[in-house]
Coordinates of C-alpha atoms in Angstrom, one line a residue:
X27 CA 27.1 50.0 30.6
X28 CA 25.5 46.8 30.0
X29 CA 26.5 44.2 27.4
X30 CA 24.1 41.6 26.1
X31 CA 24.7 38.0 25.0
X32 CA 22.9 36.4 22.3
X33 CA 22.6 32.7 23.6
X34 CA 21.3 30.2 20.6
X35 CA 19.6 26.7 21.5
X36 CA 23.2 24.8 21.8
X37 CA 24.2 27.3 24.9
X38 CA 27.4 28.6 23.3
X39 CA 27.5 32.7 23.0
X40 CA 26.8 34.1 20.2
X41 CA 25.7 31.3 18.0
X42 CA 22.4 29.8 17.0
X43 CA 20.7 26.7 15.6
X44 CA 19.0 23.6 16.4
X45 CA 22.2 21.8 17.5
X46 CA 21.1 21.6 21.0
X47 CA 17.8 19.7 20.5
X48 CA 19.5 17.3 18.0
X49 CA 22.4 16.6 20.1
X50 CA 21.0 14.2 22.7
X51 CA 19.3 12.3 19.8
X52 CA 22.8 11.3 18.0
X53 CA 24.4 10.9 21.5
X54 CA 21.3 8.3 22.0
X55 CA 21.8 6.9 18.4
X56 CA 25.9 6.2 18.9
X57 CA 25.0 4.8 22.3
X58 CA 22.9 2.3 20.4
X59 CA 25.1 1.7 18.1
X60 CA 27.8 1.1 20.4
X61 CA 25.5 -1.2 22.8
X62 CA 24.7 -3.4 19.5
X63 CA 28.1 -3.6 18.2
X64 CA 28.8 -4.9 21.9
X65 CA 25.9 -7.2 21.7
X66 CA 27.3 -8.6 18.1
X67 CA 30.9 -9.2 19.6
X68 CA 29.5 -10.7 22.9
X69 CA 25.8 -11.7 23.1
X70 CA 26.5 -14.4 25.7
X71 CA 27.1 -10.9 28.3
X72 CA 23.9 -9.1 27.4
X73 CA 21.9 -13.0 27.4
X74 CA 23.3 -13.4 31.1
X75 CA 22.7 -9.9 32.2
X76 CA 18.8 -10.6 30.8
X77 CA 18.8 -13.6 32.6
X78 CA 20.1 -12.9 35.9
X79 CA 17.9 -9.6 36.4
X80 CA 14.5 -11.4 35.4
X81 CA 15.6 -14.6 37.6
X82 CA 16.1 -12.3 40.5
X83 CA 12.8 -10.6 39.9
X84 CA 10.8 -14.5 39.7
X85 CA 12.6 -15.1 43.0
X86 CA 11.5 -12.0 44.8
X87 CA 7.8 -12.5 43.6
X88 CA 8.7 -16.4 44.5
X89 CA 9.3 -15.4 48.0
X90 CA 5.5 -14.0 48.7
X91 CA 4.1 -11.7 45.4
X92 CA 2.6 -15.3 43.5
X93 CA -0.2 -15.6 46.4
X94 CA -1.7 -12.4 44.6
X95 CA -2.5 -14.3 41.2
X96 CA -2.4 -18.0 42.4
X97 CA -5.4 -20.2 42.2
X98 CA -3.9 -22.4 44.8
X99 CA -1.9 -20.2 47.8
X100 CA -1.6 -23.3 49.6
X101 CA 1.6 -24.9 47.1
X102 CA 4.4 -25.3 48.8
X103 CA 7.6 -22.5 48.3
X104 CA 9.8 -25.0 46.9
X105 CA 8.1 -25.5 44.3
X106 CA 7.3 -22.4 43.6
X107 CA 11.5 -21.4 43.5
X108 CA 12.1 -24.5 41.7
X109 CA 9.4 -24.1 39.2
X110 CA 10.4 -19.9 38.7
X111 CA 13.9 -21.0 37.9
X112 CA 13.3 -23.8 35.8
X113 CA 11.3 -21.1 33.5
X114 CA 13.9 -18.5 33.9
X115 CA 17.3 -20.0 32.9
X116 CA 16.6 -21.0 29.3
X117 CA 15.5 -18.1 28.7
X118 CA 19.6 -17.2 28.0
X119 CA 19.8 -19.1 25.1
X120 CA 16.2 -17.8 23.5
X121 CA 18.2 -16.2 20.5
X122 CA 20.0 -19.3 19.7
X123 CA 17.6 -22.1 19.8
X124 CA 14.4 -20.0 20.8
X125 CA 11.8 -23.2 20.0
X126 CA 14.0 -25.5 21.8
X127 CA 14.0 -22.9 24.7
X128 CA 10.3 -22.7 24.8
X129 CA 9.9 -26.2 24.6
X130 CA 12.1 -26.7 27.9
X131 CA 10.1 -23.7 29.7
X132 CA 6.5 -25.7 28.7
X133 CA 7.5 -28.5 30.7
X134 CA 8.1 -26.0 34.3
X135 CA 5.2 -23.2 33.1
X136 CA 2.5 -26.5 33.0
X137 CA 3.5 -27.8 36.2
X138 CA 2.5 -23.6 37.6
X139 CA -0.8 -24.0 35.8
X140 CA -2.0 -27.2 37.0
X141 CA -0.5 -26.7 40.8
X142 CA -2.5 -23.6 40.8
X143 CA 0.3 -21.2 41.8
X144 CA -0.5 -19.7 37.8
X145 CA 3.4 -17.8 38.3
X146 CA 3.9 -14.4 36.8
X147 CA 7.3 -16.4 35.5
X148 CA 5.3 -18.1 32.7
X149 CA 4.5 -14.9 30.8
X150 CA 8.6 -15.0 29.8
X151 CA 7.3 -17.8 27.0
X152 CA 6.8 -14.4 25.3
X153 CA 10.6 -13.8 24.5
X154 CA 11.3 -17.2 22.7
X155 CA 8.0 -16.6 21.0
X156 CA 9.3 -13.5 19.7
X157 CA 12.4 -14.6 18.6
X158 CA 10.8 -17.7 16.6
X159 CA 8.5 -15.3 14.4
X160 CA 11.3 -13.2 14.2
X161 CA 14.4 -15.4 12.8
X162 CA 12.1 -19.0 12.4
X163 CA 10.1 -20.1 9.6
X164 CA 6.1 -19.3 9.6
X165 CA 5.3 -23.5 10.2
X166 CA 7.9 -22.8 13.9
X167 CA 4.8 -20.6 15.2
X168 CA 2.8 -23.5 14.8
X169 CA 4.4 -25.9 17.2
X170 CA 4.8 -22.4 19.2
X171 CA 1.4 -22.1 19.8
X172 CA 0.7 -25.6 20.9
X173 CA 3.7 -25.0 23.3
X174 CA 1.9 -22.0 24.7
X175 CA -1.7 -23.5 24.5
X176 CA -1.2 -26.5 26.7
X177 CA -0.3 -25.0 29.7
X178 CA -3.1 -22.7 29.8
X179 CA -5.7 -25.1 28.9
X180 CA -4.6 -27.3 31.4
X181 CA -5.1 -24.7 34.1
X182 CA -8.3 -23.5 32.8
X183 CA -9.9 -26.7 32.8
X184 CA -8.5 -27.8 35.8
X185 CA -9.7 -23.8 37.9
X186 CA -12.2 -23.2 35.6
X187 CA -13.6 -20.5 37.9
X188 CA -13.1 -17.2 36.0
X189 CA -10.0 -18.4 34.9
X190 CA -11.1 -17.8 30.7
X191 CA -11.8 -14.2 31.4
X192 CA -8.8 -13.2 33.2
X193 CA -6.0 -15.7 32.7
X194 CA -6.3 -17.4 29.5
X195 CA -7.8 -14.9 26.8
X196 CA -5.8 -12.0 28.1
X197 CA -2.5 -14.2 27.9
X198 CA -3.3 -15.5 24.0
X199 CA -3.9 -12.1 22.8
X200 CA -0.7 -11.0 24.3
X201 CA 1.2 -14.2 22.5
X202 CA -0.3 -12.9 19.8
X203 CA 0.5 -9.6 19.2
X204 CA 4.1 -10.7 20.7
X205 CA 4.1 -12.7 17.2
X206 CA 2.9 -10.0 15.6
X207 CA 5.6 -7.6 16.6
X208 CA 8.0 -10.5 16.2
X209 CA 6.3 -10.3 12.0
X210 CA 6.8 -7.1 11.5
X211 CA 10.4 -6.2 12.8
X212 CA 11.2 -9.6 10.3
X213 CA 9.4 -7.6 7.4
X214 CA 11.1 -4.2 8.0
X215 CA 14.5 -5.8 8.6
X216 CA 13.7 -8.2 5.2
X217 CA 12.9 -4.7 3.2
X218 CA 16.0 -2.9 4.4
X219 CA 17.9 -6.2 3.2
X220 CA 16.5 -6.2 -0.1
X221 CA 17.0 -2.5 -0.2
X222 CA 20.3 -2.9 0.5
X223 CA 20.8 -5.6 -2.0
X224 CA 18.9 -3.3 -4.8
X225 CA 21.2 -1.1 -4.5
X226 CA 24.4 -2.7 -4.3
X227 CA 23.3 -4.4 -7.4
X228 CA 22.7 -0.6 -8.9
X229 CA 26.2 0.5 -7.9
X230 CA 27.4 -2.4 -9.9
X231 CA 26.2 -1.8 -12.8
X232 CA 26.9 1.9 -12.8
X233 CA 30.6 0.8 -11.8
X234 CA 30.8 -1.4 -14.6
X235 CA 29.5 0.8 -17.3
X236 CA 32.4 3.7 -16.1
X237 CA 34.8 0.7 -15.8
X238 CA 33.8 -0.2 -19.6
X239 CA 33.6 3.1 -20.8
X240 CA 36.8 4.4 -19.5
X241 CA 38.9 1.2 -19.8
X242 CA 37.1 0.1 -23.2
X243 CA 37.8 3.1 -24.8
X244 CA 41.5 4.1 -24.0
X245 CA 42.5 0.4 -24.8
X246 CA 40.8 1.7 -28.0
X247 CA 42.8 4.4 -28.8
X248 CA 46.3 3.0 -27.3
X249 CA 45.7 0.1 -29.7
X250 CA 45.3 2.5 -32.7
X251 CA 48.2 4.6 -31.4
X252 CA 50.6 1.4 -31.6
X253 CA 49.7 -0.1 -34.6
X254 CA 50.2 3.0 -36.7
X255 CA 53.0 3.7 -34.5
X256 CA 54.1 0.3 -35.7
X257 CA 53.6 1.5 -39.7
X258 CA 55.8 4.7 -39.0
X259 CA 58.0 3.2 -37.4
X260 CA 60.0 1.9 -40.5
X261 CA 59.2 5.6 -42.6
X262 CA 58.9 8.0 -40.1
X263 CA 60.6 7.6 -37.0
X264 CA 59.6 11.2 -35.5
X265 CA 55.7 10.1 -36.3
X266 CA 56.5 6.7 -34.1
X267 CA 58.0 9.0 -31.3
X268 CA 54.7 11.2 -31.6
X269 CA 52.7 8.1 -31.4
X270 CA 54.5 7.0 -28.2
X271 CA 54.3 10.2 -26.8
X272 CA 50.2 9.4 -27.5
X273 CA 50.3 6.6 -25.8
X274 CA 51.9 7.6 -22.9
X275 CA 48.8 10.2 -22.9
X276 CA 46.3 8.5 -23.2
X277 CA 47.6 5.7 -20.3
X278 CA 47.9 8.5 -18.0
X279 CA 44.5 9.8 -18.3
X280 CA 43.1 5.8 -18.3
X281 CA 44.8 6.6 -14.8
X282 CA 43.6 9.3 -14.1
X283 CA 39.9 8.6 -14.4
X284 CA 40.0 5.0 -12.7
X285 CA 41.7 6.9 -10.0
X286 CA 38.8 8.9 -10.0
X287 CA 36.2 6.0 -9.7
X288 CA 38.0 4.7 -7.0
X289 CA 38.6 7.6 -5.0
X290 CA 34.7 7.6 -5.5
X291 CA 34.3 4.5 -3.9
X292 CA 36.6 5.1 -1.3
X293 CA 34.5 8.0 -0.2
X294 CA 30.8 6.0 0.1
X295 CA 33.1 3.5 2.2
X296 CA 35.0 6.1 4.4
X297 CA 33.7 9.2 3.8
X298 CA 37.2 10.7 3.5
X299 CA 38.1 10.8 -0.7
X300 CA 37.9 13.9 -3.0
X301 CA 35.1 13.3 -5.2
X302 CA 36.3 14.4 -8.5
X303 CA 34.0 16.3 -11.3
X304 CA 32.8 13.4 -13.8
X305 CA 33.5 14.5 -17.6
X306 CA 31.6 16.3 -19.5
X307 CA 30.0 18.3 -22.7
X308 CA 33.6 20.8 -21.7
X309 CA 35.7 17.7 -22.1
X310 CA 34.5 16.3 -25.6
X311 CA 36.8 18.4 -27.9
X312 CA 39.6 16.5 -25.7
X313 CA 38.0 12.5 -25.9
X314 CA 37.6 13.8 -29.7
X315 CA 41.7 15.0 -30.5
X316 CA 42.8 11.6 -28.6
X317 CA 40.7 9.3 -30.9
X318 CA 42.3 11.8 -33.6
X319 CA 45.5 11.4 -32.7
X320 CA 44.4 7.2 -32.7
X321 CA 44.1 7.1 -36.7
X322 CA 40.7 7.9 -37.2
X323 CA 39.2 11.2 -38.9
X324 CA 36.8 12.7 -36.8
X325 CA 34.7 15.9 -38.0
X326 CA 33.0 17.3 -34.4
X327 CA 30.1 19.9 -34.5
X328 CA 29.8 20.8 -31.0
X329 CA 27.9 24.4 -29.8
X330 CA 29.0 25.5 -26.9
X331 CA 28.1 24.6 -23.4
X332 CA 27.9 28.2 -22.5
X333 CA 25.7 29.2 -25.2
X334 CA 22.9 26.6 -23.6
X335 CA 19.9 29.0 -22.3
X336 CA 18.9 26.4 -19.8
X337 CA 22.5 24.1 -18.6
X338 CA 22.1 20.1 -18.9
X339 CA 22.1 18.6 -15.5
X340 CA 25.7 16.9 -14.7
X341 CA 24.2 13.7 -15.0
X342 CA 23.2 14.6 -18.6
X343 CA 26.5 15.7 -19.6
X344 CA 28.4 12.5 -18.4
X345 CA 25.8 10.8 -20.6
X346 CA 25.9 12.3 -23.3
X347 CA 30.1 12.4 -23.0
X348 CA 30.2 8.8 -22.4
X349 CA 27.6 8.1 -25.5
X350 CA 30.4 9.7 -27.8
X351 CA 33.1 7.8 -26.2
X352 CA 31.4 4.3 -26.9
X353 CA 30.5 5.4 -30.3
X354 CA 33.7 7.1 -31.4
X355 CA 35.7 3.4 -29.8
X356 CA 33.3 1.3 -31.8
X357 CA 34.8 3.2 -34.6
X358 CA 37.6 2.2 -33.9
X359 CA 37.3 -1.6 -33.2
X360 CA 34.8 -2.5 -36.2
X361 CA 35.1 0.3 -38.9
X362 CA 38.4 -1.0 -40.5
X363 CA 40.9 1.4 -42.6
X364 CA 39.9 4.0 -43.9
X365 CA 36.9 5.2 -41.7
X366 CA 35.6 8.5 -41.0
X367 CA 33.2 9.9 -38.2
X368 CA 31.2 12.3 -37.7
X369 CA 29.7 13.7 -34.1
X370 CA 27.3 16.5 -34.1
X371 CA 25.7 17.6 -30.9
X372 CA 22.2 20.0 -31.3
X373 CA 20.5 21.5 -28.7
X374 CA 17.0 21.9 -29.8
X375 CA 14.0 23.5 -27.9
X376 CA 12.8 20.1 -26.5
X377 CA 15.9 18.1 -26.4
X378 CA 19.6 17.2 -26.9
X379 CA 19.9 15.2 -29.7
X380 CA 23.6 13.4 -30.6
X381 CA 24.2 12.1 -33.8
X382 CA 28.1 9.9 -34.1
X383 CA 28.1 8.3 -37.5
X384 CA 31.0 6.3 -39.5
X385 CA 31.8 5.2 -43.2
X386 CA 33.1 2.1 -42.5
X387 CA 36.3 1.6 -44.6
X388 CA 37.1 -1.3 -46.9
X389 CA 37.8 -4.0 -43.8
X390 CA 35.0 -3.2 -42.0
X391 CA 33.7 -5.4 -39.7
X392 CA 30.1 -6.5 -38.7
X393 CA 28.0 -5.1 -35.9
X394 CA 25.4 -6.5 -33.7
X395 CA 24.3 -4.1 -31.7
X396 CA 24.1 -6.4 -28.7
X397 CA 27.5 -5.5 -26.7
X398 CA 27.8 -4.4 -23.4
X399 CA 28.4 -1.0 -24.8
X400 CA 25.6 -0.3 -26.6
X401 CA 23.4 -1.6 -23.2
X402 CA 25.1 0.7 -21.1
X403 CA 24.4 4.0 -23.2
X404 CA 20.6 3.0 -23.7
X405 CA 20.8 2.3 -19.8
X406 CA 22.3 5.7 -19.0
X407 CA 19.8 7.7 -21.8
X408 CA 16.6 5.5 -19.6
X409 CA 17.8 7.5 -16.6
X410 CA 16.7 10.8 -18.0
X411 CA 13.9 9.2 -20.3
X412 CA 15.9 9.8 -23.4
X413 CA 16.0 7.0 -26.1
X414 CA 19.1 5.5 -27.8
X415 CA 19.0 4.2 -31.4
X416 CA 21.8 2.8 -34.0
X417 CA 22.3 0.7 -36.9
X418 CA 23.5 0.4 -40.4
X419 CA 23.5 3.8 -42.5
X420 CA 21.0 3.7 -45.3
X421 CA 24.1 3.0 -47.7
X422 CA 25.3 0.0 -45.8
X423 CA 28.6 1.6 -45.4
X424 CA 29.1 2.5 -42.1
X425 CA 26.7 2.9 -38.6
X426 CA 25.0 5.4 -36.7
X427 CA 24.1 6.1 -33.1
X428 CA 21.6 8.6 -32.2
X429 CA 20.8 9.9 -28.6
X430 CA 18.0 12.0 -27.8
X431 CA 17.5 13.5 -24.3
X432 CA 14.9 16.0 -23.8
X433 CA 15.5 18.9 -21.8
X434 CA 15.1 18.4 -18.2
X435 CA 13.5 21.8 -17.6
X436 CA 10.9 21.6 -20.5
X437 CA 7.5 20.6 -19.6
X438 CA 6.4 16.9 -21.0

């Protein structure tokens, strides 16, 4: 009897998958990471360990290797070990003070081009160059190049004998595409910056719309609740109880939902929070009975989520949710005693159209149009290229908001 084994690319029995051929790439991606967070908590260790391995290797071609490319074979050693180290140890501090670095190595590289001994040691002037395109201002490359220039000048004019063709030309193109290089990890590191700065700046705002919307609106309602609390409290003691009881309600669910945000943000920084279902179309008839239970009249016409042939995205929902909460607490701050609202929500073949309207009652209070709310809901509708309009009812009593959003899945 013979039994088979079904062996997948990670080498466990019976299982299958790409987890083998992706596994060395993260192993090499932590080790990376690990090496750089090392690097950012001690850079003077990885700067010595640089410097010691390329000063060994200068000595080493010191000792007899320099005769290969010298002009001059005949200089003596010392030099030649004194000059190789003097190019060598600045280049520790290249990240720090990488033009003052190449301005120390000029000094011991010129001495190797006009002796003759033209030291493989003087190409290292590339890793200060680097760092100044990559950390300095543009003018810095300037007095880079000058640094660079003179030394090979010197020794082309003073062995001029093929020295252009194979020591001088070769060695500026490679200086300059060391720049080059130097450029363009600036650029792509500048991009991710900005990138990263977009999108804080996104996050932001989105937090501060939900921190509006949720906050705004329950201070709303728990204002309402107390003041007419207050009024019953002298009449109708058991309708100042039920008022309390309101209260109480409403703060909790306040709670609630900036728990909610937070655990959000929790979870993009650790990764470890329960993300929590934003509101939604489901969750209107509640936001609607709490600004009821507030003092103000509210007629709803709401269809049905479920009867929706094609669903609104999440995204949609929350917008169109949080579009009724602003509304609705406008109400309540600006349309005085004795308001009423309306809020009807149609789903139409080519879009979602809300309609919240007021009366505005006798105390009534003027409305801009310019607050933060107002902002935010034609900032959420841009998202999904809906449009957001309000203003005064024809009558003059009283103020509408209309949202339209058209239907993700129809065709424009």
């Amino acid at each position: 009897m013979t039994t088979e084994t079904t062996t997948g690319t990670t080498g466990t029995p019976g299982t299958t998958g790409t987890t083998g051929t992706t596994a060395p790439s993260r192993y090499v991606r932590q080790l990376l990471a690990r090496v750089q967070a090392f690097d950012a908590h001690r850079p003077w260790v990885w700067d010595a360990l640089v410097t010691a391995v390329l000063l060994i290797t200068a000595l080493v071609d010191a000792s007899s290797g320099w005769r290969n490319t010298a002009r001059d074979p005949s200089v003596p050693t010392w030099l030649v070990v004194t000059v190789s180290t003097a190019v060598v140890l600045p280049v520790h501090w290249r990240r720090r003070s990488p033009l003052a670095v190449l301005a120390v190595m000029a000094a011991p590289v010129l001495v190797s081009e006009a002796s003759g001994a033209f030291l493989q040691a003087g190409y290292l002037q590339a890793l200060p160059l680097f760092h100044i395109a990559l950390r300095r201002p543009p003018r810095a490359l300037l007095w880079a190049a000058a640094l660079l220039l003179a030394p090979l000048l010197t020794g082309a004019l003073r062995f001029q004998a093929e020295t252009w063709d194979l020591h001088v030309i070769p060695a500026v193109w490679g200086y300059l595409l060391v720049a080059l290089l130097g450029i363009t990890v600036r650029s792509r590191r500048e991009e991710r910056e900005q990138e990263v700065r977009l999108a804080a700046a996104a996050e932001r705002a989105r937090i501060a719309r939900e921190m509006h919307d949720i906050i705004g609106h329950n201070l709303s309602v728990i204002t309402g609740l107390a003041d007419g609390g207050r009024y019953a409290a002298a009449k109708n003691p058991e309708r100042a109880a039920q008022a309390l009881d309101a209260i109480g309600t409403t703060s909790r669910q306040a709670l609630a939902e900036l728990r909610r945000l937070l655990g959000v943000l929790r979870e993009e920084e650790t990764g470890s929070a329960v993300r929590n279902p934003q509101p939604g179309l489901a969750d209107l008839p509640d936001l609607i009975e709490g600004v009821r239970r507030a003092g103000l009249p509210v007629e709803a016409t709401l269809p049905a989520p479920s009867s929706l042939a094609h669903p609104l995205s999440p995204g949609a929902e929350l917008t169109l949710y949080r579009a009724v909460q602003e509304a609705l607490t406008n109400t309540l701050k600006h349309a005085g005693e004795g308001a009423r609202a309306e809020v009807s929500l149609a789903y139409e073949r080519e879009e979602t159209v809300l309609l919240v309207t007021d009366t505005g009652g006798p105390t009534a209070e003027p409305r801009g149009g310019r607050g933060q709310g107002l902002a935010g809901m034609r900032e959420r509708a841009a998202l999904y290229d809906g449009t957001l309009d309000s203003g005064p009812l024809p009558s003059g009593a009283g103020w509408h908001v209309r949202l339209r959003l058209p239907r993700e899945d129809f065709p424009s």
